[in-house]
Amino acid sequence: MKNKKTKIKIKRSKVNLYNKKKNKTKQVIAIIVTAAAACALCILGYGIGKPLTDYFKNRGSVIQSSSMWTPESSENSGSESSENSSPGAVSGDNSTSSGSEEVPEPVLSNAVYYLSEEAALSSESLSSELAAAKSSGHSIVAVTLKNSDGAFLYSSSIEKVKSTGTLSASQIASEIEKAGFIPAAKISTLKDKTNGPALGCQYKFANGATWLDDRPGVGKTWLSPFENKTSDFVKNITSELSQAGFKRIIAGEIMYPNFFPVDINTNLAHLPITDRTKRAQALWNVVAAAKEGAESGGAELFVEMNGLKLVAEKKDGTDAEVGYMPENLITVNLIIDYFPEDSANAYTAAQEFAGQLKTALNGAECTVRITGNSSAAALESVKNAFDEAQIESFSQ
């Protein structure tokens, strides 16, 4: 049997053998381009990446250093910084950040938070009441340091006065400042049954004996504005308080007793207590002395009085009797007490009072202190009435 022949198929390649050199050339060029691109990316990545790495690495320390601030030393803190303190801030600091930005100063008003008479008697009661004052939103805190009995509620260095308090005036002012408030001191000016005889500034009979506002054993002494020693005494008080660090001094009860006919006609007939002009002038002499003493330590004097008495035609025997010389009202700061009606007529009554008050002030400005236990609705309507009259008012 014959062997069968197998046909062999020859495959022809489509590849052109002459193109191999060209393909190798392209490969070399591609490698060079790739290497160049890689180098460029490394250079660019280092230029951008290193600053970014440094930023994220140091970001924590940058934030920390820019947000920290250091209080100035007590040597650089003065009364001006205390005046501009806001509630809750540490007094005596003009603190700024480590950068150029300054801590914003609060907008101040004449709204005052009054502490009780017991506040100054101990550090504990003072701290407790200051803590309560922080929720009031007021920048100024007033503490009574001489009450209507004539008692000094702080340890005074004035000779012959009786102090019932143990804290010094500077200690009390400092504590108020540390709590973040502007310290104000309130004093009863002429209503004083304690200090007159010891200092020789009480009302006297013509023979020099002490006069009482009622009968012996029952009545009380007052400080007489007709005595020069009274002005000196009041000046010493306001000077001591202002130099102790109080920025405002509120003088209340600048007034006369209600004299009986026998006093006018017999007991005190040698005094001009029937002359309204001379009475008012004597009161203003005391105010001038109080103002001089306050300003000696850089404090402002505020005179407080009953608003309804100020607008009344008859002011005799009230703390608004200085209003008989309305031209002098512009020379002092005024706090006017107003007791609103707790009724549906509260707004109308306050609106009417605001108009009368502007007339009585004779161009002077004031701040109205709304007192009493009015309802929230009545209080809001009263404040609206004063706002419309462009009179600043506050309540506690």
mmCIF file of C-alpha atoms in Angstrom:
data_model
loop_
_atom_site.group_PDB
_atom_site.id
_atom_site.type_symbol
_atom_site.label_atom_id
_atom_site.label_comp_id
_atom_site.label_asym_id
_atom_site.label_seq_id
_atom_site.Cartn_x
_atom_site.Cartn_y
_atom_site.Cartn_z
ATOM 1 C CA MET A 1 0.000 0.000 0.000
ATOM 2 C CA LYS A 2 1.403 3.229 -0.988
ATOM 3 C CA ASN A 3 2.047 5.941 1.507
ATOM 4 C CA LYS A 4 -0.337 8.798 1.281
ATOM 5 C CA LYS A 5 1.255 12.119 0.710
ATOM 6 C CA THR A 6 0.379 14.854 3.224
ATOM 7 C CA LYS A 7 -0.082 18.358 1.949
ATOM 8 C CA ILE A 8 1.825 20.931 3.882
ATOM 9 C CA LYS A 9 0.202 24.378 4.195
ATOM 10 C CA ILE A 10 2.521 27.312 4.283
ATOM 11 C CA LYS A 11 1.271 30.228 6.412
ATOM 12 C CA ARG A 12 2.314 33.635 5.335
ATOM 13 C CA SER A 13 2.846 36.208 8.022
ATOM 14 C CA LYS A 14 1.312 39.626 7.606
ATOM 15 C CA VAL A 15 3.956 41.245 9.725
ATOM 16 C CA ASN A 16 6.405 43.315 7.882
ATOM 17 C CA LEU A 17 9.799 42.343 9.184
ATOM 18 C CA TYR A 18 11.181 45.668 8.112
ATOM 19 C CA ASN A 19 8.998 47.517 10.703
ATOM 20 C CA LYS A 20 10.752 45.985 13.747
ATOM 21 C CA LYS A 21 13.333 48.720 13.883
ATOM 22 C CA LYS A 22 10.632 51.347 13.831
ATOM 23 C CA ASN A 23 8.770 49.683 16.738
ATOM 24 C CA LYS A 24 11.896 49.578 18.901
ATOM 25 C CA THR A 25 12.470 53.273 18.280
ATOM 26 C CA LYS A 26 8.949 54.068 19.492
ATOM 27 C CA GLN A 27 9.493 52.038 22.633
ATOM 28 C CA VAL A 28 12.667 53.921 23.472
ATOM 29 C CA ILE A 29 10.932 57.273 22.938
ATOM 30 C CA ALA A 30 8.008 56.179 25.147
ATOM 31 C CA ILE A 31 10.388 55.162 27.931
ATOM 32 C CA ILE A 32 12.155 58.521 27.802
ATOM 33 C CA VAL A 33 8.863 60.471 27.856
ATOM 34 C CA THR A 34 7.573 58.402 30.779
ATOM 35 C CA ALA A 35 10.766 58.961 32.764
ATOM 36 C CA ALA A 36 10.638 62.691 32.124
ATOM 37 C CA ALA A 37 7.013 62.866 33.214
ATOM 38 C CA ALA A 38 7.819 60.954 36.386
ATOM 39 C CA CYS A 39 10.618 63.356 37.233
ATOM 40 C CA ALA A 40 8.353 66.329 36.653
ATOM 41 C CA LEU A 41 5.668 64.853 38.896
ATOM 42 C CA CYS A 42 8.211 64.219 41.665
ATOM 43 C CA ILE A 43 9.443 67.799 41.537
ATOM 44 C CA LEU A 44 5.910 69.215 41.445
ATOM 45 C CA GLY A 45 4.705 66.873 44.178
ATOM 46 C CA TYR A 46 7.531 67.854 46.477
ATOM 47 C CA GLY A 47 6.905 71.548 45.873
ATOM 48 C CA ILE A 48 3.225 71.274 46.752
ATOM 49 C CA GLY A 49 3.214 68.334 49.097
ATOM 50 C CA LYS A 50 5.835 69.569 51.565
ATOM 51 C CA PRO A 51 3.970 72.819 52.425
ATOM 52 C CA LEU A 52 0.760 70.834 52.794
ATOM 53 C CA THR A 53 2.497 68.307 54.998
ATOM 54 C CA ASP A 54 3.980 71.086 57.136
ATOM 55 C CA TYR A 55 0.596 72.812 57.418
ATOM 56 C CA PHE A 56 -1.239 69.733 58.656
ATOM 57 C CA LYS A 57 1.671 68.812 60.871
ATOM 58 C CA ASN A 58 1.745 72.237 62.597
ATOM 59 C CA ARG A 59 -1.923 73.177 62.388
ATOM 60 C CA GLY A 60 -2.653 72.217 66.000
ATOM 61 C CA SER A 61 0.071 74.421 67.398
ATOM 62 C CA VAL A 62 -0.973 77.368 65.193
ATOM 63 C CA ILE A 63 -4.562 77.204 66.392
ATOM 64 C CA GLN A 64 -3.487 76.875 69.977
ATOM 65 C CA SER A 65 -1.116 79.828 69.902
ATOM 66 C CA SER A 66 -3.590 82.138 68.158
ATOM 67 C CA SER A 67 -6.465 81.379 70.533
ATOM 68 C CA MET A 68 -4.574 81.838 73.775
ATOM 69 C CA TRP A 69 -4.393 85.173 75.586
ATOM 70 C CA THR A 70 -2.538 86.304 78.653
ATOM 71 C CA PRO A 71 -4.032 88.861 81.107
ATOM 72 C CA GLU A 72 -2.004 91.984 81.639
ATOM 73 C CA SER A 73 -0.341 92.415 84.997
ATOM 74 C CA SER A 74 -2.188 94.250 87.740
ATOM 75 C CA GLU A 75 0.237 97.127 87.364
ATOM 76 C CA ASN A 76 -1.202 97.913 83.945
ATOM 77 C CA SER A 77 -4.836 97.517 84.878
ATOM 78 C CA GLY A 78 -6.570 100.669 86.019
ATOM 79 C CA SER A 79 -9.952 102.124 86.737
ATOM 80 C CA GLU A 80 -10.682 102.629 83.057
ATOM 81 C CA SER A 81 -10.548 98.905 82.328
ATOM 82 C CA SER A 82 -12.862 98.239 85.262
ATOM 83 C CA GLU A 83 -15.336 100.749 83.958
ATOM 84 C CA ASN A 84 -15.508 98.880 80.703
ATOM 85 C CA SER A 85 -15.846 95.418 82.200
ATOM 86 C CA SER A 86 -18.847 93.293 81.334
ATOM 87 C CA PRO A 87 -20.673 90.893 83.680
ATOM 88 C CA GLY A 88 -18.697 87.705 84.064
ATOM 89 C CA ALA A 89 -15.372 89.235 82.993
ATOM 90 C CA VAL A 90 -12.349 89.478 85.267
ATOM 91 C CA SER A 91 -11.835 93.039 86.417
ATOM 92 C CA GLY A 92 -8.729 95.043 85.709
ATOM 93 C CA ASP A 93 -7.931 93.216 82.456
ATOM 94 C CA ASN A 94 -7.414 94.853 79.082
ATOM 95 C CA SER A 95 -6.975 91.359 77.675
ATOM 96 C CA THR A 96 -6.153 90.815 74.019
ATOM 97 C CA SER A 97 -5.193 87.772 72.013
ATOM 98 C CA SER A 98 -1.627 87.130 70.969
ATOM 99 C CA GLY A 99 -2.599 88.632 67.622
ATOM 100 C CA SER A 100 -3.706 92.167 66.881
ATOM 101 C CA GLU A 101 -7.423 91.646 67.608
ATOM 102 C CA GLU A 102 -8.746 93.251 70.802
ATOM 103 C CA VAL A 103 -11.474 91.897 73.033
ATOM 104 C CA PRO A 104 -14.674 93.862 72.186
ATOM 105 C CA GLU A 105 -15.837 96.263 74.883
ATOM 106 C CA PRO A 106 -19.432 95.959 76.130
ATOM 107 C CA VAL A 107 -22.007 98.632 75.455
ATOM 108 C CA LEU A 108 -22.640 100.233 78.815
ATOM 109 C CA SER A 109 -25.864 101.737 80.098
ATOM 110 C CA ASN A 110 -26.992 103.285 83.378
ATOM 111 C CA ALA A 111 -28.951 100.219 84.434
ATOM 112 C CA VAL A 112 -28.032 99.399 88.046
ATOM 113 C CA TYR A 113 -28.476 96.185 90.002
ATOM 114 C CA TYR A 114 -29.074 97.027 93.675
ATOM 115 C CA LEU A 115 -27.825 94.625 96.312
ATOM 116 C CA SER A 116 -29.554 94.326 99.675
ATOM 117 C CA GLU A 117 -28.286 96.222 102.724
ATOM 118 C CA GLU A 118 -26.936 92.967 104.145
ATOM 119 C CA ALA A 119 -24.637 92.386 101.144
ATOM 120 C CA ALA A 120 -21.739 94.465 102.479
ATOM 121 C CA LEU A 121 -21.739 92.926 105.952
ATOM 122 C CA SER A 122 -19.731 89.825 105.015
ATOM 123 C CA SER A 123 -17.755 88.310 102.162
ATOM 124 C CA GLU A 124 -20.186 85.389 102.011
ATOM 125 C CA SER A 125 -23.308 87.522 101.563
ATOM 126 C CA LEU A 126 -21.530 89.767 99.064
ATOM 127 C CA SER A 127 -20.372 86.803 96.949
ATOM 128 C CA SER A 128 -23.828 85.236 97.046
ATOM 129 C CA GLU A 129 -25.600 88.373 95.866
ATOM 130 C CA LEU A 130 -23.005 89.073 93.186
ATOM 131 C CA ALA A 131 -23.588 85.587 91.802
ATOM 132 C CA ALA A 132 -27.300 86.340 91.572
ATOM 133 C CA ALA A 133 -26.586 89.680 89.891
ATOM 134 C CA LYS A 134 -24.865 87.997 86.939
ATOM 135 C CA SER A 135 -28.199 86.900 85.497
ATOM 136 C CA SER A 136 -29.528 90.471 85.477
ATOM 137 C CA GLY A 137 -27.618 91.619 82.413
ATOM 138 C CA HIS A 138 -26.648 94.861 84.177
ATOM 139 C CA SER A 139 -23.119 96.239 84.057
ATOM 140 C CA ILE A 140 -23.335 98.231 87.307
ATOM 141 C CA VAL A 141 -23.858 96.868 90.812
ATOM 142 C CA ALA A 142 -24.758 99.183 93.691
ATOM 143 C CA VAL A 143 -24.197 98.279 97.321
ATOM 144 C CA THR A 144 -25.573 100.303 100.230
ATOM 145 C CA LEU A 145 -22.695 101.479 102.426
ATOM 146 C CA LYS A 146 -24.530 104.021 104.586
ATOM 147 C CA ASN A 147 -28.179 103.379 105.336
ATOM 148 C CA SER A 148 -31.027 105.648 106.393
ATOM 149 C CA ASP A 149 -30.219 105.052 110.072
ATOM 150 C CA GLY A 150 -26.778 106.513 109.454
ATOM 151 C CA ALA A 151 -25.006 103.189 109.983
ATOM 152 C CA PHE A 152 -21.818 102.648 107.996
ATOM 153 C CA LEU A 153 -22.018 99.155 106.527
ATOM 154 C CA TYR A 154 -18.279 99.050 105.888
ATOM 155 C CA SER A 155 -15.211 99.736 107.982
ATOM 156 C CA SER A 156 -14.760 103.482 107.584
ATOM 157 C CA SER A 157 -11.698 105.487 108.544
ATOM 158 C CA ILE A 158 -13.743 108.666 109.084
ATOM 159 C CA GLU A 159 -13.382 109.788 112.670
ATOM 160 C CA LYS A 160 -16.279 109.466 115.129
ATOM 161 C CA VAL A 161 -18.539 107.411 112.840
ATOM 162 C CA LYS A 162 -20.027 104.081 113.838
ATOM 163 C CA SER A 163 -19.223 101.203 111.492
ATOM 164 C CA THR A 164 -21.272 98.023 111.638
ATOM 165 C CA GLY A 165 -19.466 96.410 108.712
ATOM 166 C CA THR A 166 -16.091 94.713 108.909
ATOM 167 C CA LEU A 167 -15.059 94.830 105.238
ATOM 168 C CA SER A 168 -13.245 97.906 103.990
ATOM 169 C CA ALA A 169 -14.652 99.941 101.131
ATOM 170 C CA SER A 170 -11.752 98.898 98.908
ATOM 171 C CA GLN A 171 -12.394 95.211 99.637
ATOM 172 C CA ILE A 172 -16.045 95.565 98.668
ATOM 173 C CA ALA A 173 -15.263 97.505 95.484
ATOM 174 C CA SER A 174 -12.612 94.967 94.532
ATOM 175 C CA GLU A 175 -14.978 92.029 94.964
ATOM 176 C CA ILE A 176 -17.573 93.711 92.759
ATOM 177 C CA GLU A 177 -14.953 94.361 90.083
ATOM 178 C CA LYS A 178 -13.683 90.782 90.249
ATOM 179 C CA ALA A 179 -17.220 89.614 89.563
ATOM 180 C CA GLY A 180 -17.144 91.663 86.358
ATOM 181 C CA PHE A 181 -19.223 94.684 87.384
ATOM 182 C CA ILE A 182 -18.723 98.421 87.736
ATOM 183 C CA PRO A 183 -18.859 99.113 91.498
ATOM 184 C CA ALA A 184 -21.326 101.724 92.747
ATOM 185 C CA ALA A 185 -21.936 102.781 96.361
ATOM 186 C CA LYS A 186 -25.265 104.059 97.641
ATOM 187 C CA ILE A 187 -25.459 106.312 100.698
ATOM 188 C CA SER A 188 -28.254 107.926 102.642
ATOM 189 C CA THR A 189 -27.134 111.534 102.704
ATOM 190 C CA LEU A 190 -29.133 113.553 105.266
ATOM 191 C CA LYS A 191 -31.498 111.003 106.782
ATOM 192 C CA ASP A 192 -29.201 109.944 109.605
ATOM 193 C CA LYS A 193 -30.141 109.408 113.251
ATOM 194 C CA THR A 194 -26.672 108.285 114.312
ATOM 195 C CA ASN A 195 -23.808 110.581 113.407
ATOM 196 C CA GLY A 196 -25.133 114.125 113.828
ATOM 197 C CA PRO A 197 -24.445 114.760 117.544
ATOM 198 C CA ALA A 198 -20.959 113.242 117.436
ATOM 199 C CA LEU A 199 -19.948 115.384 114.474
ATOM 200 C CA GLY A 200 -21.877 118.520 115.412
ATOM 201 C CA CYS A 201 -23.923 118.615 112.217
ATOM 202 C CA GLN A 202 -27.404 117.891 113.562
ATOM 203 C CA TYR A 203 -30.342 120.308 113.887
ATOM 204 C CA LYS A 204 -30.000 122.409 117.027
ATOM 205 C CA PHE A 205 -32.184 124.663 119.098
ATOM 206 C CA ALA A 206 -31.082 128.259 119.355
ATOM 207 C CA ASN A 207 -29.310 127.398 122.626
ATOM 208 C CA GLY A 208 -27.323 124.614 120.955
ATOM 209 C CA ALA A 209 -29.301 121.650 122.278
ATOM 210 C CA THR A 210 -29.993 118.779 119.888
ATOM 211 C CA TRP A 211 -33.342 118.862 118.119
ATOM 212 C CA LEU A 212 -35.270 115.656 117.436
ATOM 213 C CA ASP A 213 -37.841 115.161 114.724
ATOM 214 C CA ASP A 214 -40.437 114.099 117.297
ATOM 215 C CA ARG A 215 -40.360 114.185 121.091
ATOM 216 C CA PRO A 216 -37.420 113.371 123.388
ATOM 217 C CA GLY A 217 -36.788 109.647 123.715
ATOM 218 C CA VAL A 218 -38.798 108.828 120.602
ATOM 219 C CA GLY A 219 -37.608 111.150 117.877
ATOM 220 C CA LYS A 220 -34.516 110.940 115.708
ATOM 221 C CA THR A 221 -31.734 113.289 114.753
ATOM 222 C CA TRP A 222 -31.110 114.355 111.171
ATOM 223 C CA LEU A 223 -28.137 115.950 109.467
ATOM 224 C CA SER A 224 -28.820 119.637 108.860
ATOM 225 C CA PRO A 225 -27.866 121.048 105.451
ATOM 226 C CA PHE A 226 -27.638 124.463 107.114
ATOM 227 C CA GLU A 227 -24.532 123.275 108.985
ATOM 228 C CA ASN A 228 -21.231 123.580 107.120
ATOM 229 C CA LYS A 229 -20.006 120.521 108.991
ATOM 230 C CA THR A 230 -22.671 118.469 107.200
ATOM 231 C CA SER A 231 -21.248 119.303 103.783
ATOM 232 C CA ASP A 232 -17.761 118.472 105.047
ATOM 233 C CA PHE A 233 -18.981 115.139 106.413
ATOM 234 C CA VAL A 234 -20.720 114.144 103.191
ATOM 235 C CA LYS A 235 -17.671 115.159 101.174
ATOM 236 C CA ASN A 236 -15.473 112.953 103.366
ATOM 237 C CA ILE A 237 -17.773 109.987 102.737
ATOM 238 C CA THR A 238 -17.866 110.308 98.946
ATOM 239 C CA SER A 239 -14.131 110.983 98.838
ATOM 240 C CA GLU A 240 -13.370 107.869 100.876
ATOM 241 C CA LEU A 241 -15.591 105.710 98.681
ATOM 242 C CA SER A 242 -14.309 107.053 95.366
ATOM 243 C CA GLN A 243 -10.683 106.634 96.412
ATOM 244 C CA ALA A 244 -11.506 103.081 97.510
ATOM 245 C CA GLY A 245 -12.370 102.189 93.930
ATOM 246 C CA PHE A 246 -16.082 102.918 93.526
ATOM 247 C CA LYS A 247 -16.804 104.399 90.099
ATOM 248 C CA ARG A 248 -20.264 105.722 90.903
ATOM 249 C CA ILE A 249 -21.741 107.051 94.114
ATOM 250 C CA ILE A 250 -25.510 107.244 94.441
ATOM 251 C CA ALA A 251 -26.648 109.862 96.953
ATOM 252 C CA GLY A 252 -30.183 109.329 98.188
ATOM 253 C CA GLU A 253 -32.418 110.947 100.804
ATOM 254 C CA ILE A 254 -31.122 114.469 100.273
ATOM 255 C CA MET A 255 -34.052 115.856 102.179
ATOM 256 C CA TYR A 256 -35.530 117.589 105.218
ATOM 257 C CA PRO A 257 -37.694 116.102 107.971
ATOM 258 C CA ASN A 258 -41.361 116.991 108.021
ATOM 259 C CA PHE A 259 -41.257 119.859 110.524
ATOM 260 C CA PHE A 260 -44.111 120.403 112.940
ATOM 261 C CA PRO A 261 -45.667 123.859 113.268
ATOM 262 C CA VAL A 262 -43.998 124.236 116.682
ATOM 263 C CA ASP A 263 -40.636 123.618 115.038
ATOM 264 C CA ILE A 264 -41.265 126.209 112.364
ATOM 265 C CA ASN A 265 -42.609 128.814 114.752
ATOM 266 C CA THR A 266 -40.530 128.167 117.866
ATOM 267 C CA ASN A 267 -37.955 125.373 118.070
ATOM 268 C CA LEU A 268 -36.156 126.076 114.784
ATOM 269 C CA ALA A 269 -37.429 129.557 114.066
ATOM 270 C CA HIS A 270 -33.798 130.753 113.835
ATOM 271 C CA LEU A 271 -33.307 128.617 110.692
ATOM 272 C CA PRO A 272 -34.734 129.575 107.264
ATOM 273 C CA ILE A 273 -36.953 126.495 107.102
ATOM 274 C CA THR A 274 -39.884 128.522 105.780
ATOM 275 C CA ASP A 275 -37.884 129.933 102.857
ATOM 276 C CA ARG A 276 -38.230 127.499 99.946
ATOM 277 C CA THR A 277 -35.360 129.004 97.968
ATOM 278 C CA LYS A 278 -32.924 128.938 100.889
ATOM 279 C CA ARG A 279 -33.984 125.393 101.724
ATOM 280 C CA ALA A 280 -33.282 124.253 98.174
ATOM 281 C CA GLN A 281 -29.964 126.103 98.047
ATOM 282 C CA ALA A 282 -28.814 124.436 101.282
ATOM 283 C CA LEU A 283 -29.582 121.032 99.769
ATOM 284 C CA TRP A 284 -27.627 121.895 96.628
ATOM 285 C CA ASN A 285 -24.663 122.909 98.786
ATOM 286 C CA VAL A 286 -24.615 119.345 100.123
ATOM 287 C CA VAL A 287 -24.894 117.950 96.594
ATOM 288 C CA ALA A 288 -21.956 120.095 95.461
ATOM 289 C CA ALA A 289 -19.844 118.814 98.355
ATOM 290 C CA ALA A 290 -20.784 115.215 97.588
ATOM 291 C CA LYS A 291 -19.878 115.718 93.944
ATOM 292 C CA GLU A 292 -16.525 117.258 94.820
ATOM 293 C CA GLY A 293 -15.648 114.345 97.075
ATOM 294 C CA ALA A 294 -16.685 111.792 94.447
ATOM 295 C CA GLU A 295 -14.669 113.442 91.715
ATOM 296 C CA SER A 296 -11.557 113.563 93.919
ATOM 297 C CA GLY A 297 -11.209 109.825 93.345
ATOM 298 C CA GLY A 298 -12.483 109.783 89.781
ATOM 299 C CA ALA A 299 -16.065 108.716 90.550
ATOM 300 C CA GLU A 300 -19.344 110.127 89.230
ATOM 301 C CA LEU A 301 -22.087 111.340 91.553
ATOM 302 C CA PHE A 302 -25.688 110.263 90.937
ATOM 303 C CA VAL A 303 -28.588 111.829 92.829
ATOM 304 C CA GLU A 304 -31.570 109.519 93.352
ATOM 305 C CA MET A 305 -35.087 110.736 94.075
ATOM 306 C CA ASN A 306 -38.751 109.813 93.896
ATOM 307 C CA GLY A 307 -40.143 110.649 90.458
ATOM 308 C CA LEU A 308 -43.739 111.169 91.537
ATOM 309 C CA LYS A 309 -42.528 113.661 94.163
ATOM 310 C CA LEU A 310 -40.401 115.461 91.593
ATOM 311 C CA VAL A 311 -43.333 116.086 89.245
ATOM 312 C CA ALA A 312 -45.633 117.085 92.124
ATOM 313 C CA GLU A 313 -46.272 120.756 92.766
ATOM 314 C CA LYS A 314 -45.423 120.412 96.488
ATOM 315 C CA LYS A 315 -42.047 118.795 97.127
ATOM 316 C CA ASP A 316 -41.344 119.960 100.696
ATOM 317 C CA GLY A 317 -40.026 117.276 103.033
ATOM 318 C CA THR A 318 -39.303 114.827 100.165
ATOM 319 C CA ASP A 319 -36.100 113.682 98.470
ATOM 320 C CA ALA A 320 -37.171 115.661 95.387
ATOM 321 C CA GLU A 321 -37.031 119.077 97.057
ATOM 322 C CA VAL A 322 -33.872 119.917 95.080
ATOM 323 C CA GLY A 323 -36.291 120.142 92.164
ATOM 324 C CA TYR A 324 -37.349 123.579 93.404
ATOM 325 C CA MET A 325 -34.176 124.745 91.658
ATOM 326 C CA PRO A 326 -34.611 122.898 88.340
ATOM 327 C CA GLU A 327 -31.813 124.858 86.679
ATOM 328 C CA ASN A 328 -29.331 122.891 88.826
ATOM 329 C CA LEU A 329 -30.583 119.456 87.810
ATOM 330 C CA ILE A 330 -28.486 119.533 84.648
ATOM 331 C CA THR A 331 -25.299 119.668 86.746
ATOM 332 C CA VAL A 332 -25.654 116.119 88.133
ATOM 333 C CA ASN A 333 -26.549 112.611 87.019
ATOM 334 C CA LEU A 334 -30.069 111.641 88.028
ATOM 335 C CA ILE A 335 -31.757 108.358 88.899
ATOM 336 C CA ILE A 336 -35.524 108.775 89.120
ATOM 337 C CA ASP A 337 -37.513 106.119 90.978
ATOM 338 C CA TYR A 338 -40.899 105.288 89.488
ATOM 339 C CA PHE A 339 -43.532 103.042 91.072
ATOM 340 C CA PRO A 340 -45.849 101.916 88.250
ATOM 341 C CA GLU A 341 -49.486 100.997 88.478
ATOM 342 C CA ASP A 342 -50.047 97.262 88.193
ATOM 343 C CA SER A 343 -53.142 97.555 86.075
ATOM 344 C CA ALA A 344 -54.418 97.875 82.540
ATOM 345 C CA ASN A 345 -53.683 101.620 82.789
ATOM 346 C CA ALA A 346 -49.963 101.095 83.479
ATOM 347 C CA TYR A 347 -48.921 102.184 79.986
ATOM 348 C CA THR A 348 -51.104 105.310 79.981
ATOM 349 C CA ALA A 349 -49.986 106.308 83.487
ATOM 350 C CA ALA A 350 -46.307 105.859 82.577
ATOM 351 C CA GLN A 351 -46.791 107.817 79.362
ATOM 352 C CA GLU A 352 -48.356 110.693 81.290
ATOM 353 C CA PHE A 353 -45.606 110.579 83.911
ATOM 354 C CA ALA A 354 -42.895 110.656 81.228
ATOM 355 C CA GLY A 355 -44.312 113.903 79.874
ATOM 356 C CA GLN A 356 -44.473 115.464 83.341
ATOM 357 C CA LEU A 357 -40.961 114.276 84.110
ATOM 358 C CA LYS A 358 -39.472 115.941 81.051
ATOM 359 C CA THR A 359 -41.061 119.213 82.112
ATOM 360 C CA ALA A 360 -39.756 118.903 85.694
ATOM 361 C CA LEU A 361 -36.236 118.049 84.508
ATOM 362 C CA ASN A 362 -35.958 121.350 82.680
ATOM 363 C CA GLY A 363 -33.675 119.906 80.005
ATOM 364 C CA ALA A 364 -31.689 117.598 82.289
ATOM 365 C CA GLU A 365 -31.364 113.919 81.455
ATOM 366 C CA CYS A 366 -32.092 111.011 83.755
ATOM 367 C CA THR A 367 -32.413 107.263 84.042
ATOM 368 C CA VAL A 368 -35.670 105.875 85.427
ATOM 369 C CA ARG A 369 -35.506 103.025 87.885
ATOM 370 C CA ILE A 370 -38.779 101.084 87.783
ATOM 371 C CA THR A 371 -39.428 99.666 91.241
ATOM 372 C CA GLY A 372 -42.175 97.688 92.924
ATOM 373 C CA ASN A 373 -43.695 94.281 92.270
ATOM 374 C CA SER A 374 -45.495 94.852 89.006
ATOM 375 C CA SER A 375 -46.556 91.996 86.760
ATOM 376 C CA ALA A 376 -44.468 91.188 83.716
ATOM 377 C CA ALA A 377 -47.131 92.595 81.400
ATOM 378 C CA ALA A 378 -47.390 95.885 83.294
ATOM 379 C CA LEU A 379 -43.626 96.193 83.488
ATOM 380 C CA GLU A 380 -43.254 95.667 79.756
ATOM 381 C CA SER A 381 -45.872 98.279 78.927
ATOM 382 C CA VAL A 382 -44.232 100.786 81.281
ATOM 383 C CA LYS A 383 -40.853 100.254 79.644
ATOM 384 C CA ASN A 384 -42.437 100.771 76.236
ATOM 385 C CA ALA A 385 -43.853 104.090 77.398
ATOM 386 C CA PHE A 386 -40.421 105.308 78.512
ATOM 387 C CA ASP A 387 -38.794 104.042 75.321
ATOM 388 C CA GLU A 388 -41.258 106.034 73.259
ATOM 389 C CA ALA A 389 -40.465 109.111 75.361
ATOM 390 C CA GLN A 390 -36.738 108.474 74.750
ATOM 391 C CA ILE A 391 -36.033 108.054 78.464
ATOM 392 C CA GLU A 392 -33.737 105.223 79.514
ATOM 393 C CA SER A 393 -35.338 102.934 82.087
ATOM 394 C CA PHE A 394 -34.457 99.726 83.880
ATOM 395 C CA SER A 395 -35.880 97.361 86.449
ATOM 396 C CA GLN A 396 -34.532 94.609 88.653
#
